Every structure is written in C-alpha cells, then in structure tokens.
JSON list of N, CA and C in Angstrom, two decimals:
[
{"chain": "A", "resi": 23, "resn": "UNK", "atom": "N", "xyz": [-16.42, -35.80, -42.69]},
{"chain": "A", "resi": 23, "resn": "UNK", "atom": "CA", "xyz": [-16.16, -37.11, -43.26]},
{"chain": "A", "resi": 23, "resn": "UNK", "atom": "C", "xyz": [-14.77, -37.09, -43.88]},
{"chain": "A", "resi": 24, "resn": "UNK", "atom": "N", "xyz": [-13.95, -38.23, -43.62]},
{"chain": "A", "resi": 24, "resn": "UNK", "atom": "CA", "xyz": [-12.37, -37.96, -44.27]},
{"chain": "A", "resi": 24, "resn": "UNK", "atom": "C", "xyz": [-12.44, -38.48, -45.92]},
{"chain": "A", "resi": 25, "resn": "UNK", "atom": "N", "xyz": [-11.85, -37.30, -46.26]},
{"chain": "A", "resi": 25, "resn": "UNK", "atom": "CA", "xyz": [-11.42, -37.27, -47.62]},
{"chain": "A", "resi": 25, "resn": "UNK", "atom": "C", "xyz": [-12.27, -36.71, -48.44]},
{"chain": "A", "resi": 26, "resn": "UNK", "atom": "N", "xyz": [-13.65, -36.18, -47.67]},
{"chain": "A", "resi": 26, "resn": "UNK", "atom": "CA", "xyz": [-14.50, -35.05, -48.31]},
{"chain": "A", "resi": 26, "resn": "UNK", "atom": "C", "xyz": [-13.83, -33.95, -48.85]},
{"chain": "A", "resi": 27, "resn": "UNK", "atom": "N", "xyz": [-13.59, -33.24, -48.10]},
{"chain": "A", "resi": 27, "resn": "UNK", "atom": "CA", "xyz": [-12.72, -31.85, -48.60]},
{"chain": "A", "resi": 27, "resn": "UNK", "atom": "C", "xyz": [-11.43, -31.71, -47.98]},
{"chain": "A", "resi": 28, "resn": "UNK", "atom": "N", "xyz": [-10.25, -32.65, -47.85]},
{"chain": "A", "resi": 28, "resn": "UNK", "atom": "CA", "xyz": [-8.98, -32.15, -47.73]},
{"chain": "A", "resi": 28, "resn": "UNK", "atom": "C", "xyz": [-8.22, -33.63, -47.28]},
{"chain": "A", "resi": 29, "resn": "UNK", "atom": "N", "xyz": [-7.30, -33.42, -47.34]},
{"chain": "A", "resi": 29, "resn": "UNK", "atom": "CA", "xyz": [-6.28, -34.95, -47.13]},
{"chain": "A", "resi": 29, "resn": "UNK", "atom": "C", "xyz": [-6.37, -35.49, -46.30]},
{"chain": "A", "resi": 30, "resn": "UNK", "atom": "N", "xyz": [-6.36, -36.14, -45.44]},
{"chain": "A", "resi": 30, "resn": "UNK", "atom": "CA", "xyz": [-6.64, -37.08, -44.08]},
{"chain": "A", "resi": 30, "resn": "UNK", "atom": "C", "xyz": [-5.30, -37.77, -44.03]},
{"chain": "A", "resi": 31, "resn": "UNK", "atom": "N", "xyz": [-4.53, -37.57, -42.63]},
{"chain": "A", "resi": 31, "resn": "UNK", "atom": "CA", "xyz": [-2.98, -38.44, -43.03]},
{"chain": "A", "resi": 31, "resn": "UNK", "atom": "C", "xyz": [-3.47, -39.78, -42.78]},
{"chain": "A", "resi": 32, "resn": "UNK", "atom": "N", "xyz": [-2.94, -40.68, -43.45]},
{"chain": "A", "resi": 32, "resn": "UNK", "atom": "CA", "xyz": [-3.33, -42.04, -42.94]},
{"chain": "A", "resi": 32, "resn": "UNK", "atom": "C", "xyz": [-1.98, -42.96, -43.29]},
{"chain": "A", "resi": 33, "resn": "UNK", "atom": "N", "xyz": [-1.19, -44.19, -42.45]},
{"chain": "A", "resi": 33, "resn": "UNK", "atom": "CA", "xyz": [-0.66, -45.03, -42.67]},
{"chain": "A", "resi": 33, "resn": "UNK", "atom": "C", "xyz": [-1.30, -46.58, -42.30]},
{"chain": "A", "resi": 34, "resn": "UNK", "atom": "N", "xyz": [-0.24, -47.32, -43.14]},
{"chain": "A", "resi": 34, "resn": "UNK", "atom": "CA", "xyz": [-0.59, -48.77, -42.69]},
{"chain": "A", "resi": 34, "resn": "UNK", "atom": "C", "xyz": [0.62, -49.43, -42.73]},
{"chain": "A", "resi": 35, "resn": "UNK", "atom": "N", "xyz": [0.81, -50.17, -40.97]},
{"chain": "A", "resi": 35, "resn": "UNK", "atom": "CA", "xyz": [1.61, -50.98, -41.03]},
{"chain": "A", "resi": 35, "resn": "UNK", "atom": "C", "xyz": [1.26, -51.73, -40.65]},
{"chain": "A", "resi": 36, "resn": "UNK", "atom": "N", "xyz": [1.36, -53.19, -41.95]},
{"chain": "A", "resi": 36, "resn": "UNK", "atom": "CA", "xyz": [0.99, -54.91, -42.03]},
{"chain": "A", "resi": 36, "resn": "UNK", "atom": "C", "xyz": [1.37, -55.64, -40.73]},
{"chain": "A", "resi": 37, "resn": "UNK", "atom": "N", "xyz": [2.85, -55.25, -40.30]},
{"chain": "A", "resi": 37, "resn": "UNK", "atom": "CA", "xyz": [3.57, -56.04, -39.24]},
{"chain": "A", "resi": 37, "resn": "UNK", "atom": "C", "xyz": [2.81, -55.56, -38.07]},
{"chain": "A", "resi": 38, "resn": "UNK", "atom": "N", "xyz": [1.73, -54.61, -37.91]},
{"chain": "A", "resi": 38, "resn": "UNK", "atom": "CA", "xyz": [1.22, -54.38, -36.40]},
{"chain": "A", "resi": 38, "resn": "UNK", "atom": "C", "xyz": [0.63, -55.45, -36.23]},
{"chain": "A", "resi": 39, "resn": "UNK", "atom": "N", "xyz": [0.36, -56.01, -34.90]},
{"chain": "A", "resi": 39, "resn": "UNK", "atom": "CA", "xyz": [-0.23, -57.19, -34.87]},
{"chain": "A", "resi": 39, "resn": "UNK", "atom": "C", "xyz": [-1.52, -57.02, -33.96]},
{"chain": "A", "resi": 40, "resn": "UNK", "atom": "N", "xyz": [-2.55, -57.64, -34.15]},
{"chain": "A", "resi": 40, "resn": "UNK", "atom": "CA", "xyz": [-3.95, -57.03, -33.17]},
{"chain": "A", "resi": 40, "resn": "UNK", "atom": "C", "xyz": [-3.63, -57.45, -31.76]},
{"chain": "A", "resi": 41, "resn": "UNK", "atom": "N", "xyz": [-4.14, -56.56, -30.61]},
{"chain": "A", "resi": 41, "resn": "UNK", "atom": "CA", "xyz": [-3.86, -56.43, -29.56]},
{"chain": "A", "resi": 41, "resn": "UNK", "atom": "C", "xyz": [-4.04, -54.76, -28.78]},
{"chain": "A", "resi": 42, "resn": "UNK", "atom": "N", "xyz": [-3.51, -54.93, -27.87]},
{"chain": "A", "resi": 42, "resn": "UNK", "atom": "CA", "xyz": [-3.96, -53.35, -27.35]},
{"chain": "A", "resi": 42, "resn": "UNK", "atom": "C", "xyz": [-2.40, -52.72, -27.04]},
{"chain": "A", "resi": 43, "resn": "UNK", "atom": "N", "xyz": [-2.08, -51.17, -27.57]},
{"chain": "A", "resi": 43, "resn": "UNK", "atom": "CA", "xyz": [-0.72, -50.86, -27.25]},
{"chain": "A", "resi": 43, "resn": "UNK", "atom": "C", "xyz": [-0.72, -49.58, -26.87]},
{"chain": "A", "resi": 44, "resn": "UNK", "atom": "N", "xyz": [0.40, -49.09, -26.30]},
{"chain": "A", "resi": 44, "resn": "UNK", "atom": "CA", "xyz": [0.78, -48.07, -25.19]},
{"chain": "A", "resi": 44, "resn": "UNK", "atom": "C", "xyz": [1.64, -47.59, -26.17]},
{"chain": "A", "resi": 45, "resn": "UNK", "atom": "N", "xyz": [1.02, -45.87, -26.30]},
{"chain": "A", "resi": 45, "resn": "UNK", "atom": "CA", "xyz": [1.48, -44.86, -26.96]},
{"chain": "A", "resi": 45, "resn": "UNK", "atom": "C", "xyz": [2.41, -44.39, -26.15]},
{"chain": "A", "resi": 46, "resn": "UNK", "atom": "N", "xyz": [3.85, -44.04, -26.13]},
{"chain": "A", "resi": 46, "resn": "UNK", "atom": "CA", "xyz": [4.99, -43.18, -25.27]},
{"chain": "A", "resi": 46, "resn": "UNK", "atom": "C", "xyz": [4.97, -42.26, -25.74]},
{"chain": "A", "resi": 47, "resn": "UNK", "atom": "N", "xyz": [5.23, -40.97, -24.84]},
{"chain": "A", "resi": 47, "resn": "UNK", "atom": "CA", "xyz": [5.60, -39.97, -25.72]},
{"chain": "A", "resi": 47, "resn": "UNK", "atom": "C", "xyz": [7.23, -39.93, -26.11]},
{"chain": "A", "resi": 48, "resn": "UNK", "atom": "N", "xyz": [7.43, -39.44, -27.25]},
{"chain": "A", "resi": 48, "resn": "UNK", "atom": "CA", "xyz": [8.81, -39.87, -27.93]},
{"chain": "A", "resi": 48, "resn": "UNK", "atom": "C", "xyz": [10.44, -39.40, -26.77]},
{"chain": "A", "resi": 49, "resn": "UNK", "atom": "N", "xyz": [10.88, -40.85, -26.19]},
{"chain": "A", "resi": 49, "resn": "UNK", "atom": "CA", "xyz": [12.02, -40.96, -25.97]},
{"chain": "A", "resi": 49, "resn": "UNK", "atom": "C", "xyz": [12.15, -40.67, -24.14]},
{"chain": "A", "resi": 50, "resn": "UNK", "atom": "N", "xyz": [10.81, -41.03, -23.96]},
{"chain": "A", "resi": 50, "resn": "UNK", "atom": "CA", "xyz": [10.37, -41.37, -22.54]},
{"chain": "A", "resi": 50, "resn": "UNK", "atom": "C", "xyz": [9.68, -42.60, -22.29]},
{"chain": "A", "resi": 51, "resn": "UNK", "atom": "N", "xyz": [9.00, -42.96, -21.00]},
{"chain": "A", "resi": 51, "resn": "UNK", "atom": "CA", "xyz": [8.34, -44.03, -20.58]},
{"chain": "A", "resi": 51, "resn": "UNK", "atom": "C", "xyz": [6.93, -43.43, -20.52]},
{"chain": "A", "resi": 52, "resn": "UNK", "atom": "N", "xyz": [6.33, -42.15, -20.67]},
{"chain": "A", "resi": 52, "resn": "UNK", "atom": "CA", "xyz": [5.51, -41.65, -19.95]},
{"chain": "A", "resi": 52, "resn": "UNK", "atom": "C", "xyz": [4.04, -42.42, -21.17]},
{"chain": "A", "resi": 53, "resn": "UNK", "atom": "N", "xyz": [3.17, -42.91, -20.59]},
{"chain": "A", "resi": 53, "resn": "UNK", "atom": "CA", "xyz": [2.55, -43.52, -21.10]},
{"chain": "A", "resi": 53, "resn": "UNK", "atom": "C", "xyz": [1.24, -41.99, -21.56]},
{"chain": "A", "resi": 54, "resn": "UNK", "atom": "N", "xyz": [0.73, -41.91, -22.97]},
{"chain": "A", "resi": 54, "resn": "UNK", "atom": "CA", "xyz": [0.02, -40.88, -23.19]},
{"chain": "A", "resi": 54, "resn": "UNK", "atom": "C", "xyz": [-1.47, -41.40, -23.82]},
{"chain": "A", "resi": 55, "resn": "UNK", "atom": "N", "xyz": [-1.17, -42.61, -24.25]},
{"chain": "A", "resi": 55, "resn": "UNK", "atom": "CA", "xyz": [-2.48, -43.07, -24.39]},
{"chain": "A", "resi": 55, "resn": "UNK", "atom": "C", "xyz": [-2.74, -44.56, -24.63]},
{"chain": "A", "resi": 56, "resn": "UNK", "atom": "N", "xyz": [-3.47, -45.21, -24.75]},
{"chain": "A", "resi": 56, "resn": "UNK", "atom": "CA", "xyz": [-3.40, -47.00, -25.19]},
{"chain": "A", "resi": 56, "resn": "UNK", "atom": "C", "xyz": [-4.96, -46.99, -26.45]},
{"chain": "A", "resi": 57, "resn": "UNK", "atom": "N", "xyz": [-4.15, -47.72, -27.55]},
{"chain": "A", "resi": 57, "resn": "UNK", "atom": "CA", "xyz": [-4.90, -48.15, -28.37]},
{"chain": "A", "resi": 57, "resn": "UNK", "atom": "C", "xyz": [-5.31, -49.26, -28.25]},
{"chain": "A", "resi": 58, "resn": "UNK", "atom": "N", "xyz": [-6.56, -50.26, -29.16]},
{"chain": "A", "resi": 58, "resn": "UNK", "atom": "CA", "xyz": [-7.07, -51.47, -29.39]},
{"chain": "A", "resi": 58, "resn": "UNK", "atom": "C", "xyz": [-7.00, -51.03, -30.87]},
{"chain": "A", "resi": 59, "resn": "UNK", "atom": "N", "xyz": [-6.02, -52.68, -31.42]},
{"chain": "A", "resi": 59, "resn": "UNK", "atom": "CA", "xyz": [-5.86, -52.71, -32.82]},
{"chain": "A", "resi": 59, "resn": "UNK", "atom": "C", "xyz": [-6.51, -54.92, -33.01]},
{"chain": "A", "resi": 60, "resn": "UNK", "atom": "N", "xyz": [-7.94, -53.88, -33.78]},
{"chain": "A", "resi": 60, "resn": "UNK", "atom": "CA", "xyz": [-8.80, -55.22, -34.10]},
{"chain": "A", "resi": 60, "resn": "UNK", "atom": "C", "xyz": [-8.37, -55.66, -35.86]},
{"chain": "A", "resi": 61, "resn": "UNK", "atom": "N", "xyz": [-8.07, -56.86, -35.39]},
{"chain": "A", "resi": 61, "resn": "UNK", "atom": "CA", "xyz": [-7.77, -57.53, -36.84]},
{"chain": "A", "resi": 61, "resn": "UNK", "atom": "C", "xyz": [-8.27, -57.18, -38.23]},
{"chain": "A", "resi": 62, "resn": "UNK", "atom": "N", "xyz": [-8.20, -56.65, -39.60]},
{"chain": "A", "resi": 62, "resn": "UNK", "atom": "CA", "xyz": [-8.55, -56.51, -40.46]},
{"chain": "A", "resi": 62, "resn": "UNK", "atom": "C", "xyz": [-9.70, -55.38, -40.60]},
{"chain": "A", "resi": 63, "resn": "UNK", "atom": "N", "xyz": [-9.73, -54.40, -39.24]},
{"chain": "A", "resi": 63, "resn": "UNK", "atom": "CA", "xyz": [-10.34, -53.04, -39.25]},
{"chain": "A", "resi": 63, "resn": "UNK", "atom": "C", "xyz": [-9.45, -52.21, -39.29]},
{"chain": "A", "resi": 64, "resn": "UNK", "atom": "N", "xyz": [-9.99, -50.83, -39.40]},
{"chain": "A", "resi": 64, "resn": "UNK", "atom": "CA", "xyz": [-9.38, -49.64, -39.71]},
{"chain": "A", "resi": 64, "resn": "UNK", "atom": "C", "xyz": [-9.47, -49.34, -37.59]},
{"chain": "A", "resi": 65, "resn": "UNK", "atom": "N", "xyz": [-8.22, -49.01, -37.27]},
{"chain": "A", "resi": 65, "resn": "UNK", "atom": "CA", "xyz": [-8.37, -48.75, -35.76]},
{"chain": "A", "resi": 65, "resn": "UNK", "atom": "C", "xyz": [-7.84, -46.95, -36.49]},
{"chain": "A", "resi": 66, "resn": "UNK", "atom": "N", "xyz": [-8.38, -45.97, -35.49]},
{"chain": "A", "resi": 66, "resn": "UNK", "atom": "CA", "xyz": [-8.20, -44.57, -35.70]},
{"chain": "A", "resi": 66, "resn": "UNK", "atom": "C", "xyz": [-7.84, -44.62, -33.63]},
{"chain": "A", "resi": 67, "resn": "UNK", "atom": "N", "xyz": [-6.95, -43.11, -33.83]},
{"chain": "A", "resi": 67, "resn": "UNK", "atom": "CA", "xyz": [-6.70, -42.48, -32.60]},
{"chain": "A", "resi": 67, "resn": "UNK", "atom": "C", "xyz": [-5.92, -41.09, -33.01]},
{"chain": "A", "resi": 68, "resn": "UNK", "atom": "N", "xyz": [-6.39, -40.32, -32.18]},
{"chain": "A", "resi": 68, "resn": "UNK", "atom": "CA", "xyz": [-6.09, -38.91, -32.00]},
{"chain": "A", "resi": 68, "resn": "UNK", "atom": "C", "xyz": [-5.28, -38.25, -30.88]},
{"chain": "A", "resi": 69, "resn": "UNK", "atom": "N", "xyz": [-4.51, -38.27, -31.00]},
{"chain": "A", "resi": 69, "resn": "UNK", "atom": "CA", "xyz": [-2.78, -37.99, -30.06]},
{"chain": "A", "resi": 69, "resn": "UNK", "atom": "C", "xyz": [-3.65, -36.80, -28.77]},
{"chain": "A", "resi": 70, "resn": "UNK", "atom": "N", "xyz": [-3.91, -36.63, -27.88]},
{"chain": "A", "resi": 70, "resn": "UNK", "atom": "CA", "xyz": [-3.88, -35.45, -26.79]},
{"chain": "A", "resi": 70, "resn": "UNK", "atom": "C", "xyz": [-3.43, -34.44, -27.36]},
{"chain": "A", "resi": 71, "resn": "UNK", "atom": "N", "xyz": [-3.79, -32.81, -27.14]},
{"chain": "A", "resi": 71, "resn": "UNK", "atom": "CA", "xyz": [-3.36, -31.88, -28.01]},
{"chain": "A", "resi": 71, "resn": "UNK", "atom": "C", "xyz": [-2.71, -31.61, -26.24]},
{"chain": "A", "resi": 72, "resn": "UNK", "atom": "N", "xyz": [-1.50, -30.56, -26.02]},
{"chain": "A", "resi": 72, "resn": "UNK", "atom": "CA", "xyz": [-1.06, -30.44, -24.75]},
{"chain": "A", "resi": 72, "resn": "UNK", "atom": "C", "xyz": [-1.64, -28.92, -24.76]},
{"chain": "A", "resi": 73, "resn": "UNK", "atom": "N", "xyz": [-1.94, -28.75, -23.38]},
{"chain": "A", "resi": 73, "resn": "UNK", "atom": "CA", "xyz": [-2.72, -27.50, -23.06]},
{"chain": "A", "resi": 73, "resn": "UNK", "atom": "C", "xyz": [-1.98, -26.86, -22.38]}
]
C-alpha cells in the first residue's frame, strides 16, 4: 500500500488535460507506452524496466 512504509514519488500537473497520451522515450519518437488520464482521478503508470 503507498505510503505504508516508505515514500511513494508522486507529482501533479493541473495543466494535464484528460485524454489518452503517448509516453516517448526521452529525445526520440519511439513510443514506450500510452496512458488514460480520467478527469479528477488519480491515473498511476509504471515506466517498462529494460531487460
């Protein structure tokens, strides 16, 4: 459970607007994942670890 026993990173930015968006990996086109950001919920996602 987050924030049971240790910090959980978390941000919030107001200006995101709800809709669905395409994660790049930094300073390419390569598409790594797509979120859904629902209005006035908490949306969570977990980046691919590379193997």
């Amino acid at each position: 459970m987050p924030g049971a026993s240790e910090p959980v990173p978390s941000l919030i930015y107001p200006e995101v607007r709800e809709g669905r968006y395409r994660l790049l990996m930094k300073g390419t086109d390569v598409v790594v994942m797509e979120v859904d950001v629902v209005g006035g919920q908490v949306t969570q996602a977990t980046w691919p670890t590379v193997s």
